[in-house]
PDB file of C-alpha atoms in Angstrom:
ATOM      1  CA  MET A  77     -48.028  -3.977 -43.550  1.00  0.00           C
ATOM      2  CA  HIS A  78     -48.099   0.222 -43.992  1.00  0.00           C
ATOM      3  CA  ALA A  79     -51.363   1.873 -42.635  1.00  0.00           C
ATOM      4  CA  SER A  80     -51.906   3.948 -45.484  1.00  0.00           C
ATOM      5  CA  ALA A  81     -51.604   1.068 -47.804  1.00  0.00           C
ATOM      6  CA  ARG A  82     -54.677   0.673 -50.106  1.00  0.00           C
ATOM      7  CA  ALA A  83     -54.026  -2.582 -51.921  1.00  0.00           C
ATOM      8  CA  ILE A  84     -50.625  -5.146 -51.796  1.00  0.00           C
ATOM      9  CA  VAL A  85     -49.393  -7.170 -54.954  1.00  0.00           C
ATOM     10  CA  VAL A  86     -47.418 -10.144 -54.279  1.00  0.00           C
ATOM     11  CA  ALA A  87     -45.397 -12.571 -55.790  1.00  0.00           C
ATOM     12  CA  THR A  88     -44.500 -15.868 -54.218  1.00  0.00           C
ATOM     13  CA  ASP A  89     -44.591 -19.458 -54.274  1.00  0.00           C
ATOM     14  CA  ASP A  90     -45.255 -20.017 -50.921  1.00  0.00           C
ATOM     15  CA  PRO A  91     -48.824 -20.943 -49.814  1.00  0.00           C
ATOM     16  CA  SER A  92     -48.331 -20.191 -46.118  1.00  0.00           C
ATOM     17  CA  LEU A  93     -47.205 -16.983 -47.006  1.00  0.00           C
ATOM     18  CA  LEU A  94     -49.800 -16.234 -48.822  1.00  0.00           C
ATOM     19  CA  ARG A  95     -52.398 -17.374 -46.957  1.00  0.00           C
ATOM     20  CA  THR A  96     -50.808 -15.279 -43.819  1.00  0.00           C
ATOM     21  CA  ILE A  97     -51.069 -12.067 -46.399  1.00  0.00           C
ATOM     22  CA  VAL A  98     -54.373 -12.744 -46.944  1.00  0.00           C
ATOM     23  CA  GLU A  99     -55.558 -13.036 -43.211  1.00  0.00           C
ATOM     24  CA  HIS A 100     -54.349  -9.877 -41.943  1.00  0.00           C
ATOM     25  CA  ALA A 101     -54.931  -7.905 -45.598  1.00  0.00           C
ATOM     26  CA  SER A 102     -58.464  -8.947 -44.884  1.00  0.00           C
ATOM     27  CA  ALA A 103     -58.166  -8.117 -41.193  1.00  0.00           C
ATOM     28  CA  ARG A 104     -57.998  -4.445 -42.541  1.00  0.00           C
ATOM     29  CA  ARG A 105     -59.937  -4.535 -45.479  1.00  0.00           C
ATOM     30  CA  ILE A 106     -57.134  -4.167 -48.118  1.00  0.00           C
ATOM     31  CA  PRO A 107     -56.972  -6.004 -51.289  1.00  0.00           C
ATOM     32  CA  VAL A 108     -54.152  -8.500 -52.292  1.00  0.00           C
ATOM     33  CA  ILE A 109     -53.708  -9.051 -55.956  1.00  0.00           C
ATOM     34  CA  MET A 110     -51.152 -12.104 -56.710  1.00  0.00           C
ATOM     35  CA  ALA A 111     -48.300 -11.935 -59.564  1.00  0.00           C
ATOM     36  CA  GLY A 112     -48.297 -15.713 -60.517  1.00  0.00           C
ATOM     37  CA  ASP A 113     -45.589 -17.239 -62.876  1.00  0.00           C
ATOM     38  CA  ASN A 114     -48.202 -19.756 -64.317  1.00  0.00           C
ATOM     39  CA  ASP A 115     -51.992 -20.679 -64.204  1.00  0.00           C
ATOM     40  CA  VAL A 116     -51.437 -23.343 -61.149  1.00  0.00           C
ATOM     41  CA  ALA A 117     -50.015 -20.418 -59.100  1.00  0.00           C
ATOM     42  CA  CYS A 118     -53.013 -18.069 -59.834  1.00  0.00           C
ATOM     43  CA  ARG A 119     -55.494 -21.158 -59.433  1.00  0.00           C
ATOM     44  CA  ARG A 120     -53.844 -21.801 -55.809  1.00  0.00           C
ATOM     45  CA  ALA A 121     -53.764 -18.324 -54.929  1.00  0.00           C
ATOM     46  CA  LEU A 122     -58.029 -18.437 -55.684  1.00  0.00           C
ATOM     47  CA  GLU A 123     -57.980 -21.179 -53.247  1.00  0.00           C
ATOM     48  CA  VAL A 124     -56.499 -18.949 -50.336  1.00  0.00           C
ATOM     49  CA  ARG A 125     -59.077 -16.232 -51.640  1.00  0.00           C
ATOM     50  CA  VAL A 126     -56.955 -13.558 -53.059  1.00  0.00           C
ATOM     51  CA  ASP A 127     -58.559 -10.639 -54.645  1.00  0.00           C
ATOM     52  CA  GLY A 128     -57.097 -10.634 -57.947  1.00  0.00           C
ATOM     53  CA  TRP A 129     -54.379 -11.888 -59.714  1.00  0.00           C
ATOM     54  CA  TYR A 130     -52.249 -11.943 -63.151  1.00  0.00           C
ATOM     55  CA  LEU A 131     -50.084 -14.000 -64.898  1.00  0.00           C
ATOM     56  CA  ALA A 132     -45.963 -11.830 -64.022  1.00  0.00           C
ATOM     57  CA  PRO A 133     -44.766 -10.939 -66.504  1.00  0.00           C
ATOM     58  CA  ALA A 134     -47.275  -8.139 -66.957  1.00  0.00           C
ATOM     59  CA  ALA A 135     -47.401  -4.735 -68.646  1.00  0.00           C
ATOM     60  CA  PRO A 136     -48.327  -1.794 -65.894  1.00  0.00           C
ATOM     61  CA  SER A 137     -51.658  -1.635 -67.395  1.00  0.00           C
ATOM     62  CA  GLU A 138     -52.596  -4.576 -66.881  1.00  0.00           C
ATOM     63  CA  ILE A 139     -51.192  -4.542 -63.188  1.00  0.00           C
ATOM     64  CA  ALA A 140     -52.528  -0.795 -62.324  1.00  0.00           C
ATOM     65  CA  SER A 141     -56.030  -2.291 -63.892  1.00  0.00           C
ATOM     66  CA  ARG A 142     -55.745  -5.486 -61.833  1.00  0.00           C
ATOM     67  CA  ILE A 143     -55.496  -3.520 -58.674  1.00  0.00           C
ATOM     68  CA  ARG A 144     -57.907  -0.924 -59.486  1.00  0.00           C
ATOM     69  CA  SER A 145     -60.456  -4.051 -59.614  1.00  0.00           C
ATOM     70  CA  ALA A 146     -59.965  -5.276 -56.687  1.00  0.00           C
ATOM     71  CA  THR A 147     -60.000  -1.907 -54.847  1.00  0.00           C
ATOM     72  CA  THR A 148     -63.508  -0.869 -56.491  1.00  0.00           C
ATOM     73  CA  ALA A 149     -64.891  -4.130 -55.579  1.00  0.00           C
ATOM     74  CA  LYS A 150     -63.551  -3.906 -51.845  1.00  0.00           C
ATOM     75  CA  ALA A 151     -65.012  -0.957 -51.360  1.00  0.00           C
ATOM     76  CA  ALA A 152     -68.215  -2.306 -53.024  1.00  0.00           C
ATOM     77  CA  ALA A 153     -68.215  -5.042 -50.571  1.00  0.00           C
ATOM     78  CA  ALA A 154     -67.662  -2.689 -47.271  1.00  0.00           C
ATOM     79  CA  ASP A 155     -70.215  -0.683 -48.603  1.00  0.00           C
ATOM     80  CA  ALA A 156     -72.867  -3.148 -48.802  1.00  0.00           C
ATOM     81  CA  ARG A 157     -72.234  -4.586 -45.059  1.00  0.00           C
ATOM     82  CA  THR A 158     -72.700  -0.538 -43.817  1.00  0.00           C
ATOM     83  CA  HIS A 159     -76.051  -0.252 -46.135  1.00  0.00           C
ATOM     84  CA  GLY A 160     -78.469  -2.372 -47.424  1.00  0.00           C
ATOM     85  CA  PRO A 161     -79.550  -3.395 -50.549  1.00  0.00           C
ATOM     86  CA  ASP A 162     -81.211  -0.694 -51.753  1.00  0.00           C
ATOM     87  CA  GLY A 163     -78.208   1.509 -51.146  1.00  0.00           C
ATOM     88  CA  VAL A 164     -79.813   3.326 -47.730  1.00  0.00           C
ATOM     89  CA  ARG A 165     -77.915   3.242 -44.437  1.00  0.00           C
ATOM     90  CA  SER A 166     -79.772   0.924 -41.697  1.00  0.00           C
ATOM     91  CA  ALA A 167     -80.504   2.716 -38.927  1.00  0.00           C
ATOM     92  CA  ARG A 168     -82.645   1.202 -35.876  1.00  0.00           C
ATOM     93  CA  SER A 169     -84.520   3.095 -34.171  1.00  0.00           C
ATOM     94  CA  GLY A 170     -87.227   3.230 -31.408  1.00  0.00           C
ATOM     95  CA  PRO A 171     -88.253   1.333 -28.341  1.00  0.00           C
ATOM     96  CA  GLY A 172     -86.865  -2.361 -28.310  1.00  0.00           C
ATOM     97  CA  LEU A 173     -85.030  -1.946 -31.354  1.00  0.00           C
TER      98      LEU A 173
END
């Protein structure tokens, strides 16, 4: 995985390989988008928690849309972990906090 990667698009029938890719990418908060040959492959991808999927072959605009959607969702999830539900960064202050 390249250090500046913003998303990973993968096409594999190997569930173990896909699981490994998803685990490594999740540790770096990088979304994984899976290109599947059929509905079964795409359902399998969802079971290992990919961030997006599409049926291959797909138009470049469809692939770009899936990547954009996955990166936006991943960024929003990271932002939600950093900020409270009202969008304000939470900070602890005062004695004993």
